[in-house]
Coordinates of C-alpha atoms in Angstrom, one line a residue:
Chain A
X1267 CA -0.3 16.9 14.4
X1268 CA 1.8 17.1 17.5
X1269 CA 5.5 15.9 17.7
X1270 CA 7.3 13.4 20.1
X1271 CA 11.2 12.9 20.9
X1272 CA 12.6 10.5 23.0
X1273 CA 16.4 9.7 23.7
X1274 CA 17.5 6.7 25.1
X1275 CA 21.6 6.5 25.9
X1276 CA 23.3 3.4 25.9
X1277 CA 26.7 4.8 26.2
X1278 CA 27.1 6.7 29.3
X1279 CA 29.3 9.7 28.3
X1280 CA 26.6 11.1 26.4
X1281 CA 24.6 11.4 30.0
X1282 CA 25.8 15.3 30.7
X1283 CA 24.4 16.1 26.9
X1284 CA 21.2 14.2 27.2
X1285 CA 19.5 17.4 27.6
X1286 CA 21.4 19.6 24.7
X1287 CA 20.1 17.0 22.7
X1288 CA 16.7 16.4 23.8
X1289 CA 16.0 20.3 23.7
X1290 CA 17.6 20.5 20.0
X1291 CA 15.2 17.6 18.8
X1292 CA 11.9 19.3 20.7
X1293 CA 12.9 22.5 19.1
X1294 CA 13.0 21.0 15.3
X1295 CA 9.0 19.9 16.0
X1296 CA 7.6 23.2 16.6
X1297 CA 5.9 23.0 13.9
X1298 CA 4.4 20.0 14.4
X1299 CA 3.1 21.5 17.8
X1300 CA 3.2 25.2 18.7
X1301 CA 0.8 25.4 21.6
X1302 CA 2.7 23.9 24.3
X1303 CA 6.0 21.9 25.1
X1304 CA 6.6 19.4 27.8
X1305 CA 9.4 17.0 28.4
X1306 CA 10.3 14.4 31.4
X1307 CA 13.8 13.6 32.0
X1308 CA 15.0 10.6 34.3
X1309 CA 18.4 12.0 36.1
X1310 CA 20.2 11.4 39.1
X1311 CA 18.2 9.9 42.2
X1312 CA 18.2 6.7 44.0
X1313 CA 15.4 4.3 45.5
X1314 CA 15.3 6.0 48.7
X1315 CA 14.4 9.4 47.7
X1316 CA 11.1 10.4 45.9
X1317 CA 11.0 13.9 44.1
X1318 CA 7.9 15.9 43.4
X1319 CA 7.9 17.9 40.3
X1320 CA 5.7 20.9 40.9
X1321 CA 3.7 23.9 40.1
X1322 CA 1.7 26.7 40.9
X1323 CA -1.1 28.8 39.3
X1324 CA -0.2 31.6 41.6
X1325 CA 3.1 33.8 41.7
X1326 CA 5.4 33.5 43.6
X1327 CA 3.8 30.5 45.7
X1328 CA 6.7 28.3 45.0
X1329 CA 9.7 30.9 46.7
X1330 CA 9.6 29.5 50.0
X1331 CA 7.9 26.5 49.5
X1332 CA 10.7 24.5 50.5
X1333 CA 11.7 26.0 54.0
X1334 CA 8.2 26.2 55.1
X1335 CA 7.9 22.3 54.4
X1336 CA 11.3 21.8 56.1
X1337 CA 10.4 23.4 58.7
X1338 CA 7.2 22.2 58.7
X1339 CA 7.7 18.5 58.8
X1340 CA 11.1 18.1 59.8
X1341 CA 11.7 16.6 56.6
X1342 CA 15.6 16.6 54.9
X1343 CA 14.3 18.7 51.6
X1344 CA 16.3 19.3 49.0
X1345 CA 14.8 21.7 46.2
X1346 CA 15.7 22.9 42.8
X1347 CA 13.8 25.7 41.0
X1348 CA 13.5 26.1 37.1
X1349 CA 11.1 28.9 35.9
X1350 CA 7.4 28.4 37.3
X1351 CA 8.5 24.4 37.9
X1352 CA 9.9 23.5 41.4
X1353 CA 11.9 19.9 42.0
X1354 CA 11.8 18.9 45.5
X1355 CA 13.6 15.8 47.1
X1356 CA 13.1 14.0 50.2
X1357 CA 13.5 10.5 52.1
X1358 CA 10.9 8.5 50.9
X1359 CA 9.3 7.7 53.7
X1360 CA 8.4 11.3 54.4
X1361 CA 6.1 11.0 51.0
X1362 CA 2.7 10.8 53.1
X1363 CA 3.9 13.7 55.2
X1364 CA 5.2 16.1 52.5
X1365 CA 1.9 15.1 50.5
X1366 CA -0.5 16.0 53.2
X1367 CA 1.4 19.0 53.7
X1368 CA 0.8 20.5 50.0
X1369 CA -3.2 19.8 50.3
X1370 CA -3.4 21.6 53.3
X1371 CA -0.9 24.6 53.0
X1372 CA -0.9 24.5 49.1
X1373 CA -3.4 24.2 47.2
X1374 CA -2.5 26.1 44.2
X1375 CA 0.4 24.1 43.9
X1376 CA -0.3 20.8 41.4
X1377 CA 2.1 17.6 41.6
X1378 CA 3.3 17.3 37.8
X1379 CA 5.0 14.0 38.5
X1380 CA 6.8 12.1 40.7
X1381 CA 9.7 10.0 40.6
X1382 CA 12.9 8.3 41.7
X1383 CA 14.8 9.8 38.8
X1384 CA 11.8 11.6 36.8
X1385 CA 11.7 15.1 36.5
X1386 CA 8.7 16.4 34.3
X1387 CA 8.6 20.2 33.3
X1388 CA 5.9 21.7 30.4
X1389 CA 3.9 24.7 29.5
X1390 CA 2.4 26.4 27.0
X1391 CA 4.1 28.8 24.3
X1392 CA 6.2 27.6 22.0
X1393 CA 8.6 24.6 22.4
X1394 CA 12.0 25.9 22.0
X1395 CA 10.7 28.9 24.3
X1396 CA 10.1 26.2 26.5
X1397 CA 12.7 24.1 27.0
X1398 CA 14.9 27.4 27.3
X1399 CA 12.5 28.6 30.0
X1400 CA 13.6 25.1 31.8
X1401 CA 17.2 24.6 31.2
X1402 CA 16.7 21.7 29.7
X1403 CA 20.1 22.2 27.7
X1404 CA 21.9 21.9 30.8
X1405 CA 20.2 18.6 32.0
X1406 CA 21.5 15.8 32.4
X1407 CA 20.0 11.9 32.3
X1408 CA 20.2 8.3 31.4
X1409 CA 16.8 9.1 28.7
X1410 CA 14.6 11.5 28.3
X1411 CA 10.9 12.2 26.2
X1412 CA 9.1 15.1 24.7
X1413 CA 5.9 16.7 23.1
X1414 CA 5.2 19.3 21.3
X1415 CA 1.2 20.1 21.3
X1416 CA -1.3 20.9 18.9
X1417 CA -3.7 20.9 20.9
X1418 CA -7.2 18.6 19.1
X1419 CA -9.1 16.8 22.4
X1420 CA -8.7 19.3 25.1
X1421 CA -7.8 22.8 26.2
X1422 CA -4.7 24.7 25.2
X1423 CA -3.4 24.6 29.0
X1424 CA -0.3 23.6 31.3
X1425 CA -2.4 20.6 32.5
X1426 CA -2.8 19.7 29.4
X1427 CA 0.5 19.6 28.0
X1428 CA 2.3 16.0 27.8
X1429 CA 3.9 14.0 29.1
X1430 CA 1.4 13.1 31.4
X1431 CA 2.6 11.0 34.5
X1432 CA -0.2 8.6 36.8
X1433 CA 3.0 6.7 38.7
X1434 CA 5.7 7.2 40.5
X1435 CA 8.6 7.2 37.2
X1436 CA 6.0 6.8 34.9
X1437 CA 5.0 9.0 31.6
X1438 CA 3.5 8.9 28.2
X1439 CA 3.7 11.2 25.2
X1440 CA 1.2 10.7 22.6
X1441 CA 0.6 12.1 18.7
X1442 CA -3.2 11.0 18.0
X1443 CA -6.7 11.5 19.7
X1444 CA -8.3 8.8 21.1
X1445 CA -12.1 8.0 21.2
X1446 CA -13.1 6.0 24.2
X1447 CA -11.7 7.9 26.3
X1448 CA -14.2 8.8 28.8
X1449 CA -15.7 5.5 28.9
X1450 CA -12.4 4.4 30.1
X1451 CA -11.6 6.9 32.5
X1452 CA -14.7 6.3 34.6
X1453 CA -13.9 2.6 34.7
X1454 CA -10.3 3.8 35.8
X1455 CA -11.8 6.2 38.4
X1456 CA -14.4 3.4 39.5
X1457 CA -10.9 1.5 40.1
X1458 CA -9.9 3.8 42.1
X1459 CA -7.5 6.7 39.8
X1460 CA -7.3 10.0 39.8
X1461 CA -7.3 11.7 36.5
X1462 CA -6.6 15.8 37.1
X1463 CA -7.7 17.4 33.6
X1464 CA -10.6 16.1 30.7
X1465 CA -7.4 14.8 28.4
X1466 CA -7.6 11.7 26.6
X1467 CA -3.7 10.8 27.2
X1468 CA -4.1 11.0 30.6
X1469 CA -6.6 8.3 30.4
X1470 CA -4.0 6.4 28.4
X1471 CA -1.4 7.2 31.1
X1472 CA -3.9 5.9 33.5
X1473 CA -4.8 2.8 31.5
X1474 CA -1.1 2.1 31.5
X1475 CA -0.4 2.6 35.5
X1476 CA -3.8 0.2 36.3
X1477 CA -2.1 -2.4 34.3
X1478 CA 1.4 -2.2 36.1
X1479 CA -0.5 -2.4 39.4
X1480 CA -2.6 -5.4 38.5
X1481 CA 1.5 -7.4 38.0
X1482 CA 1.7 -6.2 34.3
X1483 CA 5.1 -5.7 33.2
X1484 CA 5.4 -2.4 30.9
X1485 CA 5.5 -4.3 27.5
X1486 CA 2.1 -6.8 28.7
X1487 CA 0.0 -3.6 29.5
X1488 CA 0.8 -2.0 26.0
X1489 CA 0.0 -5.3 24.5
X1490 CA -3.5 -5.3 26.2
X1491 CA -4.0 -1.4 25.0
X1492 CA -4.2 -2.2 21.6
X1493 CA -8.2 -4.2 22.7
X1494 CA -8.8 -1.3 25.4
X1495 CA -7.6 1.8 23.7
X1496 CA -9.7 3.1 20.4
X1497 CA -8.7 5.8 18.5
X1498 CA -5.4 6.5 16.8
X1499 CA -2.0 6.7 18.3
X1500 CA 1.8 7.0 18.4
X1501 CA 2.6 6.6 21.5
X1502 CA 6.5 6.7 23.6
X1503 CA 6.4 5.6 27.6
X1504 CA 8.8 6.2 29.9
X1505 CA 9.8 4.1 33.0
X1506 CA 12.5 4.2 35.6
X1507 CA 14.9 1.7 33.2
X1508 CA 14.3 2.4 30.0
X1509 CA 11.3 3.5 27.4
X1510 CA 9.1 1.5 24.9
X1511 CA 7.3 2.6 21.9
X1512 CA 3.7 1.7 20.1
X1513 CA 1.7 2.8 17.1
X1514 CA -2.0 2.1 16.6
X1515 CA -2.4 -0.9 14.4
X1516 CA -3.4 1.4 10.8
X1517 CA -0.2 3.3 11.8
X1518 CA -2.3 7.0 11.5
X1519 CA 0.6 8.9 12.7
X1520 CA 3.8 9.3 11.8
X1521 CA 7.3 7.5 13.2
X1522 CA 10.8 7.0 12.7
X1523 CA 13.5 5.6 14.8
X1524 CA 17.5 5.5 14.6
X1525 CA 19.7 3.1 16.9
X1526 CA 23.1 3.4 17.0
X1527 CA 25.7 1.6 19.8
X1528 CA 25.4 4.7 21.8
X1529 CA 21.5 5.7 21.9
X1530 CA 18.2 5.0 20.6
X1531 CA 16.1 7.8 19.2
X1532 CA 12.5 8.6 18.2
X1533 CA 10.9 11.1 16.3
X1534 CA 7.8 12.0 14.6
X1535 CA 9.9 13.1 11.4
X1536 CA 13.2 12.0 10.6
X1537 CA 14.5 15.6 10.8
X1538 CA 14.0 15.3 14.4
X1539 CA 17.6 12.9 14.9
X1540 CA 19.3 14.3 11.6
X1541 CA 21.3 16.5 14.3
X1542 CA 22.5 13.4 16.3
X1543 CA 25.7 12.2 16.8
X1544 CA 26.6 9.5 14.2
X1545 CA 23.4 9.6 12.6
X1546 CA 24.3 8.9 9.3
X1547 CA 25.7 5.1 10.1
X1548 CA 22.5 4.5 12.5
X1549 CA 20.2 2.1 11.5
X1550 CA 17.3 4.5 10.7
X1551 CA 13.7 2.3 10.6
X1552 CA 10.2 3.4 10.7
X1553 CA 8.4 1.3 14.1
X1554 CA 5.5 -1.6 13.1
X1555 CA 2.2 -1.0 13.7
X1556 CA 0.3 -2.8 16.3
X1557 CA 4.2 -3.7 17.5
X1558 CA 5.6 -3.0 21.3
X1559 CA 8.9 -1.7 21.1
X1560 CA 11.0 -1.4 24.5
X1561 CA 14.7 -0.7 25.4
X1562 CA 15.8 -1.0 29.0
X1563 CA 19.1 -0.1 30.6
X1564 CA 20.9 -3.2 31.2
Chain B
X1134 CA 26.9 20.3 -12.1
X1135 CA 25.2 22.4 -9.9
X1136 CA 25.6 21.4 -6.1
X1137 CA 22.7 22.5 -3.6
X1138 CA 23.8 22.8 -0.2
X1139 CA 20.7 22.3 2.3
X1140 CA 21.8 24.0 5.4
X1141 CA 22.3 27.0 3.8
X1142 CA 19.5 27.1 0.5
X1143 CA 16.2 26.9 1.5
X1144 CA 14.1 24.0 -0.4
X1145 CA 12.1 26.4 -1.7
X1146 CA 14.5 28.2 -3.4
X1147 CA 15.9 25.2 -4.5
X1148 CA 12.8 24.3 -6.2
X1149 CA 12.0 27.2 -7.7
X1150 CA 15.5 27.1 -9.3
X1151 CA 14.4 23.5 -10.5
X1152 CA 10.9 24.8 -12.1
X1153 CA 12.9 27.4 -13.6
X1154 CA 14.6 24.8 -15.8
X1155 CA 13.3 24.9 -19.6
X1156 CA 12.9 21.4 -21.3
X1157 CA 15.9 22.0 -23.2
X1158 CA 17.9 23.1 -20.1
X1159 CA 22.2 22.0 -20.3
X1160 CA 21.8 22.0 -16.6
X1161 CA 20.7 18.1 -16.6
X1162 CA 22.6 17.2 -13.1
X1163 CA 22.2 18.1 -10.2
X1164 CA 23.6 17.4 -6.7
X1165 CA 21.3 17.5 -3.2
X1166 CA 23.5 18.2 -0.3
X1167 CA 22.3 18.3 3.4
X1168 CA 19.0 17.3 2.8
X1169 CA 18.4 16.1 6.5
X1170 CA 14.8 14.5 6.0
X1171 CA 13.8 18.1 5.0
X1172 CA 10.1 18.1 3.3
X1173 CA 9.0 18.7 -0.6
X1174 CA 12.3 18.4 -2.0
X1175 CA 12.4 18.2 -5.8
X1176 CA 8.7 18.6 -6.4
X1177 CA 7.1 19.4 -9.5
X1178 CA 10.1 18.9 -11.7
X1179 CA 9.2 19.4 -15.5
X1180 CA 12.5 18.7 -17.3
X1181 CA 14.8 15.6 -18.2
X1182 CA 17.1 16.2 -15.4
X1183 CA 18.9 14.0 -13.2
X1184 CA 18.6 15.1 -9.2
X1185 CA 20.8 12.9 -7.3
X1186 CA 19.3 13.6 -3.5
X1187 CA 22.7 12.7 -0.8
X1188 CA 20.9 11.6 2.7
X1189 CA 17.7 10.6 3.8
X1190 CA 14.5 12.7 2.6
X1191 CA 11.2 14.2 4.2
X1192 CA 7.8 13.8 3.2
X1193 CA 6.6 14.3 -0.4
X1194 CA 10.2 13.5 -2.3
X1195 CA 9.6 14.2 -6.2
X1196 CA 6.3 14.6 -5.4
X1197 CA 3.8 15.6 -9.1
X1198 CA 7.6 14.6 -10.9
X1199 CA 7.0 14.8 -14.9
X1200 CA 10.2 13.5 -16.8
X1201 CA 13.0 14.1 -14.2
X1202 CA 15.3 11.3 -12.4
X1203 CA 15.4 11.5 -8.9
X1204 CA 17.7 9.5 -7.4
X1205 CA 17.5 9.8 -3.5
X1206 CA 20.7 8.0 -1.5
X1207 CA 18.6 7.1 1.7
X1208 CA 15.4 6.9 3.2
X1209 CA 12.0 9.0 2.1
X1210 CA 8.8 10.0 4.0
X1211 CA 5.9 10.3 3.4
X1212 CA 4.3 10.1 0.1
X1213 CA 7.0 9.8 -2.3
X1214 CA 6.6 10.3 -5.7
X1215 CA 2.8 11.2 -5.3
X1216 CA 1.1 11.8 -8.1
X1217 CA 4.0 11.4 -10.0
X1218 CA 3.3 11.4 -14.0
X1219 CA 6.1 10.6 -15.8
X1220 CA 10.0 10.0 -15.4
X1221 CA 12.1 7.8 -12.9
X1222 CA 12.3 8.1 -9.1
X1223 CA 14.9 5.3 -6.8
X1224 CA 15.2 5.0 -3.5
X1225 CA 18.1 3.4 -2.0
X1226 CA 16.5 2.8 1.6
X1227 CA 13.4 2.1 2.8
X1228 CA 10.4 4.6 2.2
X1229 CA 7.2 5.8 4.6
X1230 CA 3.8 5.7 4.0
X1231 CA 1.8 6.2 0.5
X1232 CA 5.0 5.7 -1.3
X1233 CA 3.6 6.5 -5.7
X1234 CA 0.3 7.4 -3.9
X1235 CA -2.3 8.2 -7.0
X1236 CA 0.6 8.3 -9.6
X1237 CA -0.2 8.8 -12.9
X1238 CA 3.2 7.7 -14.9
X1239 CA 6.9 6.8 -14.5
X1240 CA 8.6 4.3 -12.5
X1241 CA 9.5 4.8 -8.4
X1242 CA 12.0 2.1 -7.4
X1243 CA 12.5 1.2 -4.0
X1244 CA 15.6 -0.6 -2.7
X1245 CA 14.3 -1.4 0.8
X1246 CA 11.0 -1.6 2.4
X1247 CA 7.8 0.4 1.7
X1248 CA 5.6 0.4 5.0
X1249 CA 1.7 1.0 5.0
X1250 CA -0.8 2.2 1.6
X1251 CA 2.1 2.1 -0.9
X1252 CA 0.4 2.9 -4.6
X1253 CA -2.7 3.8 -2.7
X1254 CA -5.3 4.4 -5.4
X1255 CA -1.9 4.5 -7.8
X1256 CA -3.5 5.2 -11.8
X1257 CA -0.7 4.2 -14.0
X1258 CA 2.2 4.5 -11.8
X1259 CA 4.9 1.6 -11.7
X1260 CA 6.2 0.6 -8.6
X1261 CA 9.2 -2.0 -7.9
X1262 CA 9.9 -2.8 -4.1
X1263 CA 12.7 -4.9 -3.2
X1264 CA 11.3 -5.3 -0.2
X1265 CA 8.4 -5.7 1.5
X1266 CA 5.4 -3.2 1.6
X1267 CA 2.9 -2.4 4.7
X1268 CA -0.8 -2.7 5.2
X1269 CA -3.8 -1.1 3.0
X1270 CA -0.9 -1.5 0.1
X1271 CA -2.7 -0.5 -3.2
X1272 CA -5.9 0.5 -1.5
X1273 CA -8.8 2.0 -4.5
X1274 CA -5.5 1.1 -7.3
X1275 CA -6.9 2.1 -10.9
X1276 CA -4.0 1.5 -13.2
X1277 CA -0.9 0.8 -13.1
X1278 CA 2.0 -2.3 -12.1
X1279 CA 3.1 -2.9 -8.6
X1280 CA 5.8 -5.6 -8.2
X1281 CA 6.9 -6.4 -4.4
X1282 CA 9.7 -8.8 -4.1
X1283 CA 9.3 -9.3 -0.2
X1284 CA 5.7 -9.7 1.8
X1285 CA 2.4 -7.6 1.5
X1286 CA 1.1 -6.3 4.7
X1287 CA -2.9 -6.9 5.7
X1288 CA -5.9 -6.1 3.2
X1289 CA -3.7 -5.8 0.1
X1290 CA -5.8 -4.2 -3.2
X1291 CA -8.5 -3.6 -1.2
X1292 CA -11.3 -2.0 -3.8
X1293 CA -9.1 -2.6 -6.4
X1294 CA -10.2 -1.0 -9.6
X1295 CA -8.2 -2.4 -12.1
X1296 CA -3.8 -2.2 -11.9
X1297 CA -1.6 -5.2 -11.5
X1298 CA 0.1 -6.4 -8.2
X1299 CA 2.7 -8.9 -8.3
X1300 CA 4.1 -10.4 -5.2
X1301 CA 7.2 -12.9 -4.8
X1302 CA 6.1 -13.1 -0.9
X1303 CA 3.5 -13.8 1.4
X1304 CA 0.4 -11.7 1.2
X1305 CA -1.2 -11.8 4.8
X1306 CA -4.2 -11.0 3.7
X1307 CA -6.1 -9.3 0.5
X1308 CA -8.6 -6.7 0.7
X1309 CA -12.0 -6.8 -0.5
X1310 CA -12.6 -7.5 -3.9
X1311 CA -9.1 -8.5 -4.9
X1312 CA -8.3 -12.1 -5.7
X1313 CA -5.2 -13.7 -7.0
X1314 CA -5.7 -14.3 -10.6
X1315 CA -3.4 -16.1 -13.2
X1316 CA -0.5 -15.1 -14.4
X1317 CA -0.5 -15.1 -18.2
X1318 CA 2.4 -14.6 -20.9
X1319 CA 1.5 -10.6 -21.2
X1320 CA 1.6 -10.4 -17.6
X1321 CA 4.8 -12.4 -17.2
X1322 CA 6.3 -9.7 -20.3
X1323 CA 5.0 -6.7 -18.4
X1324 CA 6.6 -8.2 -15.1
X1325 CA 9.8 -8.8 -17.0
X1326 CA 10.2 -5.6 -18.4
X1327 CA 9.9 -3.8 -15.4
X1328 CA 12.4 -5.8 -13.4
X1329 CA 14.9 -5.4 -15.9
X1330 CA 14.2 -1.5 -16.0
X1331 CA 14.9 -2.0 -11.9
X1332 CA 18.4 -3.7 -12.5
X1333 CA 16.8 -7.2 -11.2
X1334 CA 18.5 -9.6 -13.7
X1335 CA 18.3 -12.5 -11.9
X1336 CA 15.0 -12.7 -10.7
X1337 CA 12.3 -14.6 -12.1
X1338 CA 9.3 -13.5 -13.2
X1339 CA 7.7 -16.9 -12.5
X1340 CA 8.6 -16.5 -9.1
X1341 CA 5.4 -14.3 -8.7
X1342 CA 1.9 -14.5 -7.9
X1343 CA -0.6 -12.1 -9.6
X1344 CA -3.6 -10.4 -8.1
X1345 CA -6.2 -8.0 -9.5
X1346 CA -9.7 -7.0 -9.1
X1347 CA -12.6 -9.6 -9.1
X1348 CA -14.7 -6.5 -10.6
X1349 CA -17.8 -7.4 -8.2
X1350 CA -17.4 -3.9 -6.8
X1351 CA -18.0 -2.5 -10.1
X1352 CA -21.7 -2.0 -10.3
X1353 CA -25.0 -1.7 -7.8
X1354 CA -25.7 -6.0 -7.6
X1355 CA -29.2 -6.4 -6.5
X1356 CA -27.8 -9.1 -3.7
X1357 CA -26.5 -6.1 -2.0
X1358 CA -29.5 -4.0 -1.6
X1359 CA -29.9 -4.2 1.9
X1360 CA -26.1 -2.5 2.6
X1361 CA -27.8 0.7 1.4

């Protein structure tokens, strides 16, 4: 099973509501995945700043995180706290620094993802527990993708919730298992990425950033995943601009997409967008298989 | 007329309500309000009633339907009309995967597309797509009509039993064990007839191409002895 939502605005006055709306369509796909919830949501932020979404396995690790790497590293941080996720913003040339200083002085804490504009928060329980535990009603963004989990290839765990982020604005949700997967992740490791759980999306993730780096554009490395990646997938990515789509070639799992002039919206099911704004004069269509699908902000 | 508000009547209810419905039953129309791609509606109807669905529907739409029309005003999910065995189900949008899948009986119209393994291993079902339908379309087929007026997706009949698949389009490619075969003046009256029962007046049955089972899947062939 599992369940992905994604939101794309086209129409900037919907950005304040991005995250009302995102947390009302991860909330109808509980069902499709009760063990955990994650979403990533690309907000404000500009090129110059990097933010680290991140998390600790022990309590109450993450209260003064912030001043003790401001004072630390002279840094200009700015932080945000929601639940056991902390945001935390900084010049980007500090990004070495700030880095370094988390490996030595924190090692409980994990970076979830990092981005210009990307914000990643997910844990286990159940999703709309989840995205309340976040805020993610109150968030706001230009697009947005989540996951509910039902949990087939690895562990019921935080780390292996989606999305799952290898670069910097990057992320992938995925419905499906895939069965190369550890072949590919040693050839991935051998070229030099880091995987950080036994997950088979994070190899896709991985698969995805490798391609980027090599002068891919988003849509050329999906293209080449369809030889590389075996197994069966839906699958949505998210980038700084914009978001693409891709099902495995026999289409094993389920997908529906509406467009309107001011969003684009996926779901596993169609109940997922039957709360939308407008829905019932969007043009409602199921993706192709085998078929890249990608909308960037213009 | 008895009017069914989604949002506030669970499906289940609603179908119970349906099931409860003796063959002889006044109540013959009924209205679907709200039904917000919502799962199982109108499955296992057993009466000659008329359910006119408003909005686009989940998986498994008139799914096991015996007698009843369903009339759904949108798209479907998954699976509709499956195992269906006798009555009338249209779609006015585009429907999911295994759209008719193992049907025994009736007719399941759909105005728009069909996407992957519509009338998979279909026995006796009729389908009309205007449309085109997916990959795997017909897959295992044992009986039955299905008439596409668009394209056919990869591997079309593949291990086709027997059941007839007429297609006005391009077929990228057939499956294993089914050929195109010719179209014959019982064909071209079975073609007719269920054109006609879709509304499609103006379309000509000539305008088709038939394929069908080459039947070399049949029975153990001793050329094949070393696939075993």
């Amino acid at each position: 099973m599992c369940g992905i939502v994604g939101l794309f605005l086209k129409n900037p006055s919907l950005e304040p509501k991005l995250g009302a709306m995102l947390s009302d369509m991860l909330a109808v796909m509980c069902d499709r995945g009760p063990d955990s919830a994650g979403f990533a949501i690309y907000g404000r932020g500009d090129e110059d700043h990097l933010k680290l979404t991140l998390r600790s396995t022990i309590a109450g690790s993450l209260d003064s995180l912030a001043d003790e790497l401001a004072a630390a590293t002279a840094a200009p941080i700015k932080s945000e706290r929601r639940d056991t996720h902390l945001v935390i913003s900084f010049p980007r040339d500090c990004e070495h620094e700030v880095r370094a200083w988390l490996a030595r002085e924190r090692p409980d804490v994990s970076v979830v993802a990092a981005g210009t504009r990307m914000e990643m928060y997910k844990e286990v329980g159940l999703p709309p527990d989840v995205a309340a535990r976040f805020r993610l009603n109150e968030m706001q963004g230009t697009h947005g993708i989540g996951h509910t989990r039902m949990a087939t290839e690895s562990a019921v765990t935080t780390k292996g919730a989606h999305p799952f982020s290898t670069g910097v604005d990057e992320c992938l949700v995925h419905n499906g298992s895939l069965s190369n997967h550890n072949g590919l992740r040693r050839r991935l490791r051998r070229e030099g990425l880091d995987f950080a759980t036994e997950n088979d999306t994070e190899v896709a993730a991985g698969y995805l950033t490798w391609r980027m780096r090599q002068g891919d554009s988003l849509k050329q490395a999906l293209q080449a995943s369809l030889n590389d990646l075996d197994g069966f997938y839906t699958f949505v990515v998210g980038s700084e601009s914009g978001f693409a789509v891709l099902r495995d070639p026999i289409s094993c799992k389920p997908a529906v997409m509406a467009e309107t002039d001011d969003y684009v919206a996926f779901g596993s099911e169609y109940r997922v967008l039957a709360g939308l704004p407008g829905i019932e004069k969007a043009r409602v269509f199921e993706p192709e298989p085998a078929h890249v699908y990608a909308w960037e902000r213009g | 007329m008895p009017v069914i508000d989604l949002n506030i009547v669970p499906v289940r209810k609603l179908n119970a309500a349906l099931h409860a419905l003796l063959p002889n039953t006044n109540e013959t129309d009924w209205e679907i309000l709200n039904p917000e791609g919502r799962h199982a509606i109108a499955v296992g109807l057993d009466a000659p009633i008329t359910v006119k669905i408003a909005g686009h529907a989940g998986y498994y739409c008139g799914g096991m339907n015996a007698q009843a029309t369903i009339l759904v005003d949108g798209n479907v999910g998954q699976g509709v009309g499956e195992n269906m065995m006798s009555g009338e189900i249209r779609v006015a949008g585009d429907a999911s995967q295994s759209a008719g899948a193992t049907g025994r009986g009736g007719l399941l119209i759909i105005d728009g597309n069909a996407s992957a393994r519509c009338g998979i291993s279909m026995k006796g079902i009729d389908i009309v797509v205007k449309g085109s339908i997916g990959h795997m379309s017909a897959f295992m087929a044992q009986a039955g009509n299905l008439v596409v007026l668009g394209d056919a997706g990869e591997a079309l009949g593949d291990s086709i039993y027997e059941a007839k698949l007429f297609v006005r389009g391009k077929v990228k490619s057939l499956g294993a064990d089914c050929i195109q075969k010719e179209l014959t003046p019982e064909d071209e009256a079975v073609l007719a007839s269920l054109l006609a029962r879709a509304g499609l007046t103006d379309v000509s049955p000539k305008a088709f191409r038939l394929y069908g089972s080459a039947r070399r899947l049949y029975n153990f062939h001793v050329d094949n002895v070393d696939a075993y």
